[in-house]
PDB file of C-alpha atoms in Angstrom:
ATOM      1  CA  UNK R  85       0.000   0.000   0.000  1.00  0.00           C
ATOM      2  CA  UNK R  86       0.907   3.586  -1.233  1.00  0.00           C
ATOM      3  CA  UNK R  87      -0.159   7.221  -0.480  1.00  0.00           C
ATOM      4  CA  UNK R  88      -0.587   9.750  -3.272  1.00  0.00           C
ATOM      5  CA  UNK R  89       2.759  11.190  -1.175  1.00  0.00           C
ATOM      6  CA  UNK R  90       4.245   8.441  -2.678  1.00  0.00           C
ATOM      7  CA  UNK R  91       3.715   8.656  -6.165  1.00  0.00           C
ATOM      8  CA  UNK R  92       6.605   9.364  -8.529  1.00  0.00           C
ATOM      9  CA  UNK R  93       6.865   8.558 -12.166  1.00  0.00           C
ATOM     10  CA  UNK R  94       7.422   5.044 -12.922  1.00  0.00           C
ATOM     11  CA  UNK R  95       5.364   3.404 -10.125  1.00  0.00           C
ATOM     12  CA  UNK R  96       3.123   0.714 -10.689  1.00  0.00           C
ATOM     13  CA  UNK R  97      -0.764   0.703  -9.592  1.00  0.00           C
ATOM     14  CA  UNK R  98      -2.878  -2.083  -9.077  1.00  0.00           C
ATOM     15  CA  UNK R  99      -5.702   0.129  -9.253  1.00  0.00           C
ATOM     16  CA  UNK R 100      -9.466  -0.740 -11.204  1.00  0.00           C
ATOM     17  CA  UNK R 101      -8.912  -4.639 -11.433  1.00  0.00           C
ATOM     18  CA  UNK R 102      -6.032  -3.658 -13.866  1.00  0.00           C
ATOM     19  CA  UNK R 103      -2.542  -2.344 -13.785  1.00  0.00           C
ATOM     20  CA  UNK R 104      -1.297   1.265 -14.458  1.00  0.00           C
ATOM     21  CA  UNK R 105       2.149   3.196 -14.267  1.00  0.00           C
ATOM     22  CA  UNK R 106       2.169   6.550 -13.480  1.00  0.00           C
ATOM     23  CA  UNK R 107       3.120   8.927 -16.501  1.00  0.00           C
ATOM     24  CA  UNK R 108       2.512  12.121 -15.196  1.00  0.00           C
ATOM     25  CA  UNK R 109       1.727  13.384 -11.568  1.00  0.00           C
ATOM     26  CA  UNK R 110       0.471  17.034 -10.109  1.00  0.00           C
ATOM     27  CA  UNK R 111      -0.460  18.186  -6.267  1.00  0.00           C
ATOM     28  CA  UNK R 112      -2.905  20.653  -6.599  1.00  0.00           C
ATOM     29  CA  UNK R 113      -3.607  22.438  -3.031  1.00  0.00           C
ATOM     30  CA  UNK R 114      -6.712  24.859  -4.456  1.00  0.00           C
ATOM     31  CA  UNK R 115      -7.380  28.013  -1.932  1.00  0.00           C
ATOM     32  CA  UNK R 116     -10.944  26.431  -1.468  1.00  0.00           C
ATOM     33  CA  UNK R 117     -11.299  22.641  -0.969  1.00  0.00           C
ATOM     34  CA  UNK R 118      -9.101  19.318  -0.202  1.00  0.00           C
ATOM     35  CA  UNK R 119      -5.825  19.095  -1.904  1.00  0.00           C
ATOM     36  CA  UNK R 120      -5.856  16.429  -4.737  1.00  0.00           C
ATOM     37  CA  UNK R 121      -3.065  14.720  -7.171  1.00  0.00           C
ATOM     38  CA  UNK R 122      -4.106  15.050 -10.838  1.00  0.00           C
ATOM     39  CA  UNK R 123      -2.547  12.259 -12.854  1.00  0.00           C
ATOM     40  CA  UNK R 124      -1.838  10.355 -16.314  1.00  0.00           C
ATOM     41  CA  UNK R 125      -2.031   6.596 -16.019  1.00  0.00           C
ATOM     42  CA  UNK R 126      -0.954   4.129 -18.578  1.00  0.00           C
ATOM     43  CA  UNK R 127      -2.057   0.708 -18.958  1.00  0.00           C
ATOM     44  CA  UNK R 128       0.343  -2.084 -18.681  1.00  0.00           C
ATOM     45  CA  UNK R 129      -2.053  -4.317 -19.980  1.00  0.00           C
ATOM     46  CA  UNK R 130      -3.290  -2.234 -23.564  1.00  0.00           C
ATOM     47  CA  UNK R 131      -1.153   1.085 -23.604  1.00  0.00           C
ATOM     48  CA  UNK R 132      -3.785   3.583 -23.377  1.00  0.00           C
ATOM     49  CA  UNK R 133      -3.435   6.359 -21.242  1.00  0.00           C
ATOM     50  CA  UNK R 134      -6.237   7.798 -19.114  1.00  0.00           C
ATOM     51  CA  UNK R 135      -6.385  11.145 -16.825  1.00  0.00           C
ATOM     52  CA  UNK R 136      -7.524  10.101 -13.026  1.00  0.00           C
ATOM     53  CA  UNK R 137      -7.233  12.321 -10.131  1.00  0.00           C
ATOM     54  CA  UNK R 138      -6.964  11.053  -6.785  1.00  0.00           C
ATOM     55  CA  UNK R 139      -7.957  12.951  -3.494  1.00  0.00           C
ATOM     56  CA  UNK R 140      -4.341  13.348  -1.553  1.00  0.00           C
ATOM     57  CA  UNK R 141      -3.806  11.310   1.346  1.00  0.00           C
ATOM     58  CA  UNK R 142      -5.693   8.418   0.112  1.00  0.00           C
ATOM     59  CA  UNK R 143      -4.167   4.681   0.001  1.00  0.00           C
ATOM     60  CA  UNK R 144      -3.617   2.998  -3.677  1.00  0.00           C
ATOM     61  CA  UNK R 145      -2.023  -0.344  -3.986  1.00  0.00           C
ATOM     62  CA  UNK R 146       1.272  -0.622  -5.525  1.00  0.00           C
ATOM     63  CA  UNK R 147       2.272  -3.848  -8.118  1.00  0.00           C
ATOM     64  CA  UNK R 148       5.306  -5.393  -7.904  1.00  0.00           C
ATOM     65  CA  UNK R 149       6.983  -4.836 -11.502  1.00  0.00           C
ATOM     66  CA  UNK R 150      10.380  -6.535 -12.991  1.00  0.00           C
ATOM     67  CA  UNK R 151      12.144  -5.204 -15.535  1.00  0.00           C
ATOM     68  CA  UNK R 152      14.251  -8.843 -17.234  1.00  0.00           C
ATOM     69  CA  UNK R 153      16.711  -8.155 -19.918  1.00  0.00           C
ATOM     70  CA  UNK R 154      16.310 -10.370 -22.921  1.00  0.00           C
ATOM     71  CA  UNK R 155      17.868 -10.478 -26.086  1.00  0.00           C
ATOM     72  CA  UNK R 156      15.616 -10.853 -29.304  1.00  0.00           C
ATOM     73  CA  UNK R 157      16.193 -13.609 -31.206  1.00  0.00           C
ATOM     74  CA  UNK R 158      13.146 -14.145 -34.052  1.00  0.00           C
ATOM     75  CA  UNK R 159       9.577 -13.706 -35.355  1.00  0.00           C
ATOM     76  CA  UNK R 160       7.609 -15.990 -36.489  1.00  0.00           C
ATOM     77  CA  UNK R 161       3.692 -16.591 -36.782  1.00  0.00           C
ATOM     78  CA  UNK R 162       3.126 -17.140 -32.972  1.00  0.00           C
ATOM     79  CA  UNK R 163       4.991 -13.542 -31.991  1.00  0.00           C
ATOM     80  CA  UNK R 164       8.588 -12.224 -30.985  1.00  0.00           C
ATOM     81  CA  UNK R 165      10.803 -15.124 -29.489  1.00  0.00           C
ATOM     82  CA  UNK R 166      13.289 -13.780 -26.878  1.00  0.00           C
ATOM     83  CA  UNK R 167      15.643 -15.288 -24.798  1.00  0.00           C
ATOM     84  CA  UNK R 168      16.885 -14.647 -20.915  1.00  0.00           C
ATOM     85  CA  UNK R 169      20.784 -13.539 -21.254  1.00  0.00           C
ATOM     86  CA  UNK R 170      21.223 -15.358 -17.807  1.00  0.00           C
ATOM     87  CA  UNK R 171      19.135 -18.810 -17.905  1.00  0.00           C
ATOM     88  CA  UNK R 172      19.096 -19.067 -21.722  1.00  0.00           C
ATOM     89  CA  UNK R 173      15.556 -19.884 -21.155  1.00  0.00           C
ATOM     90  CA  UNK R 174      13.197 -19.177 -24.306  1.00  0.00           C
ATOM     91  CA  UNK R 175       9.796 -17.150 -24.360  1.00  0.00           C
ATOM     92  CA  UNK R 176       6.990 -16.370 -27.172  1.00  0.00           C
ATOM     93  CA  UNK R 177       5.602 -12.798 -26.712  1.00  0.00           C
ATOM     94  CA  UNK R 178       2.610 -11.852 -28.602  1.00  0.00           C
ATOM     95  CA  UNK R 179       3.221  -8.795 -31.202  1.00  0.00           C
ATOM     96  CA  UNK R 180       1.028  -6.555 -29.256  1.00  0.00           C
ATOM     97  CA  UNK R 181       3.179  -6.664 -26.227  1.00  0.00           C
ATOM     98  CA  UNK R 182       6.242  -5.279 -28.343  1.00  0.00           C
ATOM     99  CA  UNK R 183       5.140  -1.895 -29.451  1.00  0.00           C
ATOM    100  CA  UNK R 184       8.248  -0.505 -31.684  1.00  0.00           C
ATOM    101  CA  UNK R 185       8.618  -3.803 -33.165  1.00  0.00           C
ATOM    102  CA  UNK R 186       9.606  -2.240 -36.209  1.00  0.00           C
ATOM    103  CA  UNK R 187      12.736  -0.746 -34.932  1.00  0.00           C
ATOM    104  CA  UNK R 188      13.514  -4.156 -33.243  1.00  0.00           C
ATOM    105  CA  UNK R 189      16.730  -6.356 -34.887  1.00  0.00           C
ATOM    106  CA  UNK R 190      18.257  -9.603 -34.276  1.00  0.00           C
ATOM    107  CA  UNK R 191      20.169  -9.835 -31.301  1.00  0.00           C
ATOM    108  CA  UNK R 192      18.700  -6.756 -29.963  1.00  0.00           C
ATOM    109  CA  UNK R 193      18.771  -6.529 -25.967  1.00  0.00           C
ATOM    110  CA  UNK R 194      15.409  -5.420 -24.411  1.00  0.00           C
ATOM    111  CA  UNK R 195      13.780  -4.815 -20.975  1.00  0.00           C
ATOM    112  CA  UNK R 196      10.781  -7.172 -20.791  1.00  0.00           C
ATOM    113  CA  UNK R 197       8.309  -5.925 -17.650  1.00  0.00           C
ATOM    114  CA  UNK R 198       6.688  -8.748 -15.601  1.00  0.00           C
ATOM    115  CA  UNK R 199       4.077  -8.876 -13.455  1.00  0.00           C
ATOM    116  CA  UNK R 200       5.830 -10.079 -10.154  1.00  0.00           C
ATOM    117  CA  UNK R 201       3.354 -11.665  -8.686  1.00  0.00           C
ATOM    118  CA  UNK R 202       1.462 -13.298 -11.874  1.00  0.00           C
ATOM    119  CA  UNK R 203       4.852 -13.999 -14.159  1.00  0.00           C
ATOM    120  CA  UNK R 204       2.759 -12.010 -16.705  1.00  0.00           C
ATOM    121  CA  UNK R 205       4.395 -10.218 -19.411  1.00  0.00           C
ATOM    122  CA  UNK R 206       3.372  -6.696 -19.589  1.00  0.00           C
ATOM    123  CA  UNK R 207       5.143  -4.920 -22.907  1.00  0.00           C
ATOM    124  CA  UNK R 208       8.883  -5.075 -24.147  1.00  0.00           C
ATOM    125  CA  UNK R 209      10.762  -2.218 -23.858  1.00  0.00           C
ATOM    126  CA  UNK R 210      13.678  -1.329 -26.611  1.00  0.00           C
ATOM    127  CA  UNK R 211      16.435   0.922 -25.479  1.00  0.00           C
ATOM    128  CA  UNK R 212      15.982   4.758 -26.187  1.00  0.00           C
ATOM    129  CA  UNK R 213      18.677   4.680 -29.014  1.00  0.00           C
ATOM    130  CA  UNK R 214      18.964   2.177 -31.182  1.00  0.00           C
ATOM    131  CA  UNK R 215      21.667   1.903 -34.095  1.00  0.00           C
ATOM    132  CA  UNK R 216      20.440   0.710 -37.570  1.00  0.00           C
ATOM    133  CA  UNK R 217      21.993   0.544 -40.887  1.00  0.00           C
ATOM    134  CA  UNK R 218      20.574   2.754 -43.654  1.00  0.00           C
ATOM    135  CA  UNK R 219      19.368  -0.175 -46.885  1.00  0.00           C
ATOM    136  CA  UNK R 220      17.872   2.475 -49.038  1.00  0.00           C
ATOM    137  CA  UNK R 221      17.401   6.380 -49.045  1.00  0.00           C
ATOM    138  CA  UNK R 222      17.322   8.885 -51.999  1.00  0.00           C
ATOM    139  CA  UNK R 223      20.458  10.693 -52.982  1.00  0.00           C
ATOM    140  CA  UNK R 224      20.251  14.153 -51.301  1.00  0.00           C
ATOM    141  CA  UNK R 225      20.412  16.995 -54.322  1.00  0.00           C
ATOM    142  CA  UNK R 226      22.801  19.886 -53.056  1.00  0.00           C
ATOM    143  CA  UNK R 227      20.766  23.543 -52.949  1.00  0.00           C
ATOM    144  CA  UNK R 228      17.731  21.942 -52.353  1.00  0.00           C
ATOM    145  CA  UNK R 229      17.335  22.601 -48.713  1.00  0.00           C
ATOM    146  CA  UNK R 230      14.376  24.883 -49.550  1.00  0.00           C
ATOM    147  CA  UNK R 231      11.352  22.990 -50.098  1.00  0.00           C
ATOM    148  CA  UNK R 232      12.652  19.845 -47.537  1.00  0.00           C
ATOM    149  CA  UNK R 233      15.788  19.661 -44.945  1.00  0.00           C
ATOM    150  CA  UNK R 234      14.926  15.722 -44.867  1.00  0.00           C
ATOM    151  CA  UNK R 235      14.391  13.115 -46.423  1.00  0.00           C
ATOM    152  CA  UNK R 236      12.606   9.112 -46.212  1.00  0.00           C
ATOM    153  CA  UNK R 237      14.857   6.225 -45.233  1.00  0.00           C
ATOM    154  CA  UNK R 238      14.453   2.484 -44.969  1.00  0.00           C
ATOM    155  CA  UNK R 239      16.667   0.924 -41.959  1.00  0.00           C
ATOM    156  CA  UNK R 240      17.341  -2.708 -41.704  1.00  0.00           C
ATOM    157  CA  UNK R 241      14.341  -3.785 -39.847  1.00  0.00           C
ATOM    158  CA  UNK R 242      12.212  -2.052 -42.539  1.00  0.00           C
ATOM    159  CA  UNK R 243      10.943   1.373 -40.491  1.00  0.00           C
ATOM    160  CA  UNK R 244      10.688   4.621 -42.060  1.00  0.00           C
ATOM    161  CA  UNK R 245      12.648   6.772 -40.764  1.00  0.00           C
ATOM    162  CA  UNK R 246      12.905  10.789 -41.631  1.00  0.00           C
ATOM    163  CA  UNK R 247      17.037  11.924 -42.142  1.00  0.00           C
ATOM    164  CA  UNK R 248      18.869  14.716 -43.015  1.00  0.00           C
ATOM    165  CA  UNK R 249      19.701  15.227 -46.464  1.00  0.00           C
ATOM    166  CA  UNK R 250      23.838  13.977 -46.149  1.00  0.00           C
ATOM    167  CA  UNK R 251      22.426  10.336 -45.297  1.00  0.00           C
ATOM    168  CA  UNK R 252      23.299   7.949 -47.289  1.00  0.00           C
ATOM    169  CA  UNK R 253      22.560   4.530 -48.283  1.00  0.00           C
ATOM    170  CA  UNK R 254      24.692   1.682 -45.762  1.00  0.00           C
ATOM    171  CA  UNK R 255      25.391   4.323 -43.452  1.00  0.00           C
ATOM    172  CA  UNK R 256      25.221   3.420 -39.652  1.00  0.00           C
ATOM    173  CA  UNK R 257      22.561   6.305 -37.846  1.00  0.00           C
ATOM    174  CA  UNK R 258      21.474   6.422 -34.372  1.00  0.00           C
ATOM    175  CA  UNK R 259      17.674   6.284 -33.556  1.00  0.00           C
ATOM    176  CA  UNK R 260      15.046   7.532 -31.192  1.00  0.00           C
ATOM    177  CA  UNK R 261      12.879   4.388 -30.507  1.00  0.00           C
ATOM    178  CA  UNK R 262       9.910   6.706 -28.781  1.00  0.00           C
ATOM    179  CA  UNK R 263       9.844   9.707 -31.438  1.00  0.00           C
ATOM    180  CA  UNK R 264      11.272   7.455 -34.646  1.00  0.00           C
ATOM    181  CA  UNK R 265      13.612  10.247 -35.356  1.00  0.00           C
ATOM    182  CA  UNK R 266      16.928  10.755 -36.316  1.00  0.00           C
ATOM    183  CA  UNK R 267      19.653  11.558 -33.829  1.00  0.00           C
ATOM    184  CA  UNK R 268      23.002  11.303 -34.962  1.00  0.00           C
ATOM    185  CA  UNK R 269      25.279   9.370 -37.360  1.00  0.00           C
ATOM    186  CA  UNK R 270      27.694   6.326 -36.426  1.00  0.00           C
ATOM    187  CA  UNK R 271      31.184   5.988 -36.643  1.00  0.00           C
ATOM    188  CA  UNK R 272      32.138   2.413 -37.639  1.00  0.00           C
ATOM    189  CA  UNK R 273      34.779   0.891 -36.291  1.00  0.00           C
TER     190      UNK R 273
END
């Protein structure tokens, strides 16, 4: 058991017969009325996020989360295979638990959340960066900055991913798995 005092971003809520994290968090104190904590939940379970707001002082209980790393190894027509870097041990994750899929290569090493309690799988998480070779972009046209400073590129894994006109194709870039932008180029070694 928790107190709205306790709330933080990150923390897990068994709260409605489902479980939520905590996005987003607010005390209010108005000059007329009990204080209150306005907040932005997200489900664990389908990713939506709903606005709730919770008298302060009241008691919420918390879920015990884990965060496992595991490294992707395949897809195939049951979902994402991964496997526990420590055990070895195999799992099958349905595709609607991984939401950047797309940006998702072999090998890859993840954060998988579970359910402590259940052993439930809750979503995969990629790193924030990820690095991803360039298969197939446009040549960029010099002077033509005017009408677009980017341009469309296919990575690897086959996402689109918006780059700066100097990309080009089998170059190594650096990616933002939660915006899908481009952040930087990579130096091979």
């Amino acid at each position: 058991m928790a107190t709205t005092a306790d709330f933080r971003n990150g923390l897990c809520l068994d709260w409605n017969n489902d479980l939520y994290t905590i996005v987003e968090f607010q005390h209010v104190k108005p000059g007329k009325g009990p204080a209150f904590v306005r907040t932005k939940l997200r489900n664990l379970r389908t990713g939506r996020v709903i606005d709730n707001t919770f008298t302060s002082g009241v008691n919420v209980t918390t879920a015990r989360v884990e965060k496992r790393q595991y490294q992707f190894l395949y897809k195939d027509e049951t979902g994402f295979n991964f496997m526990e870097t420590e055990t070895f041990e195999q799992i099958n994750v349905e595709e609607k638990l991984v939401p950047q899929a797309d940006l998702m290569k072999e090998g890859q090493q993840v954060d998988i959340l579970v359910h402590a309690e259940t052993e439930t799988i809750l979503s995969v998480e990629l790193p924030t960066y990820v690095e991803l070779r360039v298969t197939y972009t446009e040549p960029g046209v010099r002077g033509d900055t005017a009408n677009s400073p980017s341009k469309p590129a296919t990575v690897e894994t086959g996402a689109t991913i918006k780059v700066p006109l100097f990309i080009e194709n089998d170059e190594l870039i650096r990616v933002n798995t939660t915006s899908y932008e481009y952040d930087s180029r990579v130096k091979e070694k």
